């Protein structure tokens, strides 16, 4: 298996960091803060790919992705909370969109 996606990315490991039996999760986004902590956001707790019941979850890792925090629901509105993104600015702020 070719682990290289480009000259800038090398896949070191593949593993699930979140599962909900019988539920659909998708659209992850990852960012790293100035201290090296990783943050992942995604839409989870969905019936299917297209449904109005998604929630936005956050996980974090201080071990370069070897272990992850318990999931936290950070957005759960009456709307379909899907396709979140996360970005780390040069100043060290994390922006969730």
C-alpha positions as protocol buffer text, in pm:
chain_id: "A"
residue {
  index: 1
  type: UNK
  ca { x: 0 y: 0 z: 0 }
}
residue {
  index: 2
  type: UNK
  ca { x: 135 y: 339 z: -99 }
}
residue {
  index: 3
  type: UNK
  ca { x: 130 y: 552 z: 217 }
}
residue {
  index: 4
  type: UNK
  ca { x: 235 y: 873 z: 44 }
}
residue {
  index: 5
  type: UNK
  ca { x: -43 y: 1104 z: -73 }
}
residue {
  index: 6
  type: UNK
  ca { x: 189 y: 1384 z: -177 }
}
residue {
  index: 7
  type: UNK
  ca { x: 536 y: 1515 z: -102 }
}
residue {
  index: 8
  type: UNK
  ca { x: 383 y: 1683 z: 208 }
}
residue {
  index: 9
  type: UNK
  ca { x: 172 y: 1404 z: 363 }
}
residue {
  index: 10
  type: UNK
  ca { x: 266 y: 1059 z: 484 }
}
residue {
  index: 11
  type: UNK
  ca { x: 7 y: 831 z: 644 }
}
residue {
  index: 12
  type: UNK
  ca { x: 160 y: 671 z: 953 }
}
residue {
  index: 13
  type: UNK
  ca { x: -145 y: 487 z: 1088 }
}
residue {
  index: 14
  type: UNK
  ca { x: -513 y: 428 z: 1021 }
}
residue {
  index: 15
  type: UNK
  ca { x: -764 y: 376 z: 1301 }
}
residue {
  index: 16
  type: UNK
  ca { x: -1112 y: 480 z: 1407 }
}
residue {
  index: 17
  type: UNK
  ca { x: -1114 y: 736 z: 1687 }
}
residue {
  index: 18
  type: UNK
  ca { x: -1494 y: 748 z: 1724 }
}
residue {
  index: 19
  type: UNK
  ca { x: -1773 y: 496 z: 1663 }
}
residue {
  index: 20
  type: UNK
  ca { x: -2141 y: 490 z: 1750 }
}
residue {
  index: 21
  type: UNK
  ca { x: -2314 y: 159 z: 1686 }
}
residue {
  index: 22
  type: UNK
  ca { x: -2597 y: 205 z: 1438 }
}
residue {
  index: 23
  type: UNK
  ca { x: -2521 y: 577 z: 1384 }
}
residue {
  index: 24
  type: UNK
  ca { x: -2356 y: 767 z: 1100 }
}
residue {
  index: 25
  type: UNK
  ca { x: -2060 y: 1005 z: 1148 }
}
residue {
  index: 26
  type: UNK
  ca { x: -1879 y: 1200 z: 877 }
}
residue {
  index: 27
  type: UNK
  ca { x: -1708 y: 1518 z: 760 }
}
residue {
  index: 28
  type: UNK
  ca { x: -1408 y: 1533 z: 993 }
}
residue {
  index: 29
  type: UNK
  ca { x: -1171 y: 1826 z: 1006 }
}
residue {
  index: 30
  type: UNK
  ca { x: -842 y: 1846 z: 1201 }
}
residue {
  index: 31
  type: UNK
  ca { x: -623 y: 2128 z: 1333 }
}
residue {
  index: 32
  type: UNK
  ca { x: -316 y: 2159 z: 1555 }
}
residue {
  index: 33
  type: UNK
  ca { x: -269 y: 2440 z: 1805 }
}
residue {
  index: 34
  type: UNK
  ca { x: 60 y: 2620 z: 1882 }
}
residue {
  index: 35
  type: UNK
  ca { x: 143 y: 2367 z: 2157 }
}
residue {
  index: 36
  type: UNK
  ca { x: 95 y: 2070 z: 1923 }
}
residue {
  index: 37
  type: UNK
  ca { x: -243 y: 1957 z: 2054 }
}
residue {
  index: 38
  type: UNK
  ca { x: -465 y: 1806 z: 1784 }
}
residue {
  index: 39
  type: UNK
  ca { x: -837 y: 1882 z: 1755 }
}
residue {
  index: 40
  type: UNK
  ca { x: -1090 y: 1696 z: 1540 }
}
residue {
  index: 41
  type: UNK
  ca { x: -1446 y: 1808 z: 1474 }
}
residue {
  index: 42
  type: UNK
  ca { x: -1710 y: 1611 z: 1283 }
}
residue {
  index: 43
  type: UNK
  ca { x: -2083 y: 1555 z: 1249 }
}
residue {
  index: 44
  type: UNK
  ca { x: -2212 y: 1252 z: 1439 }
}
residue {
  index: 45
  type: UNK
  ca { x: -2514 y: 1082 z: 1593 }
}
residue {
  index: 46
  type: UNK
  ca { x: -2690 y: 1086 z: 1256 }
}
residue {
  index: 47
  type: UNK
  ca { x: -2952 y: 840 z: 1128 }
}
residue {
  index: 48
  type: UNK
  ca { x: -2799 y: 836 z: 778 }
}
residue {
  index: 49
  type: UNK
  ca { x: -2588 y: 1050 z: 549 }
}
residue {
  index: 50
  type: UNK
  ca { x: -2879 y: 1288 z: 491 }
}
residue {
  index: 51
  type: UNK
  ca { x: -3088 y: 1349 z: 802 }
}
residue {
  index: 52
  type: UNK
  ca { x: -3170 y: 1657 z: 1013 }
}
residue {
  index: 53
  type: UNK
  ca { x: -3040 y: 1522 z: 1345 }
}
residue {
  index: 54
  type: UNK
  ca { x: -2661 y: 1563 z: 1333 }
}
residue {
  index: 55
  type: UNK
  ca { x: -2456 y: 1702 z: 1622 }
}
residue {
  index: 56
  type: UNK
  ca { x: -2108 y: 1854 z: 1608 }
}
residue {
  index: 57
  type: UNK
  ca { x: -1849 y: 1664 z: 1813 }
}
residue {
  index: 58
  type: UNK
  ca { x: -1497 y: 1758 z: 1926 }
}
residue {
  index: 59
  type: UNK
  ca { x: -1210 y: 1525 z: 2017 }
}
residue {
  index: 60
  type: UNK
  ca { x: -856 y: 1626 z: 2116 }
}
residue {
  index: 61
  type: UNK
  ca { x: -519 y: 1455 z: 2146 }
}
residue {
  index: 62
  type: UNK
  ca { x: -207 y: 1560 z: 2332 }
}
residue {
  index: 63
  type: UNK
  ca { x: -17 y: 1249 z: 2214 }
}
residue {
  index: 64
  type: UNK
  ca { x: 9 y: 1324 z: 1840 }
}
residue {
  index: 65
  type: UNK
  ca { x: -302 y: 1115 z: 1776 }
}
residue {
  index: 66
  type: UNK
  ca { x: -204 y: 800 z: 1966 }
}
residue {
  index: 67
  type: UNK
  ca { x: -488 y: 853 z: 2216 }
}
residue {
  index: 68
  type: UNK
  ca { x: -793 y: 1079 z: 2208 }
}
residue {
  index: 69
  type: UNK
  ca { x: -1023 y: 1250 z: 2457 }
}
residue {
  index: 70
  type: UNK
  ca { x: -1380 y: 1144 z: 2509 }
}
residue {
  index: 71
  type: UNK
  ca { x: -1610 y: 1308 z: 2253 }
}
residue {
  index: 72
  type: UNK
  ca { x: -1777 y: 1634 z: 2350 }
}
residue {
  index: 73
  type: UNK
  ca { x: -2091 y: 1763 z: 2180 }
}
residue {
  index: 74
  type: UNK
  ca { x: -2015 y: 2126 z: 2101 }
}
residue {
  index: 75
  type: UNK
  ca { x: -2308 y: 2210 z: 1874 }
}
residue {
  index: 76
  type: UNK
  ca { x: -2658 y: 2065 z: 1879 }
}
residue {
  index: 77
  type: UNK
  ca { x: -2918 y: 2296 z: 1730 }
}
residue {
  index: 78
  type: UNK
  ca { x: -3261 y: 2235 z: 1578 }
}
residue {
  index: 79
  type: UNK
  ca { x: -3087 y: 2251 z: 1239 }
}
residue {
  index: 80
  type: UNK
  ca { x: -2878 y: 1987 z: 1063 }
}
residue {
  index: 81
  type: UNK
  ca { x: -2534 y: 2042 z: 1219 }
}
residue {
  index: 82
  type: UNK
  ca { x: -2316 y: 1894 z: 949 }
}
residue {
  index: 83
  type: UNK
  ca { x: -1978 y: 1946 z: 786 }
}
residue {
  index: 84
  type: UNK
  ca { x: -1797 y: 2138 z: 1060 }
}
residue {
  index: 85
  type: UNK
  ca { x: -1447 y: 2264 z: 1009 }
}
residue {
  index: 86
  type: UNK
  ca { x: -1169 y: 2375 z: 1243 }
}
residue {
  index: 87
  type: UNK
  ca { x: -876 y: 2606 z: 1174 }
}
residue {
  index: 88
  type: UNK
  ca { x: -579 y: 2717 z: 1381 }
}
residue {
  index: 89
  type: UNK
  ca { x: -463 y: 3077 z: 1328 }
}
residue {
  index: 90
  type: UNK
  ca { x: -102 y: 3200 z: 1350 }
}
residue {
  index: 91
  type: UNK
  ca { x: -198 y: 3365 z: 1679 }
}
residue {
  index: 92
  type: UNK
  ca { x: -302 y: 3028 z: 1822 }
}
residue {
  index: 93
  type: UNK
  ca { x: -679 y: 3073 z: 1815 }
}
residue {
  index: 94
  type: UNK
  ca { x: -898 y: 2788 z: 1698 }
}
residue {
  index: 95
  type: UNK
  ca { x: -1186 y: 2881 z: 1469 }
}
residue {
  index: 96
  type: UNK
  ca { x: -1477 y: 2641 z: 1431 }
}
residue {
  index: 97
  type: UNK
  ca { x: -1701 y: 2687 z: 1131 }
}
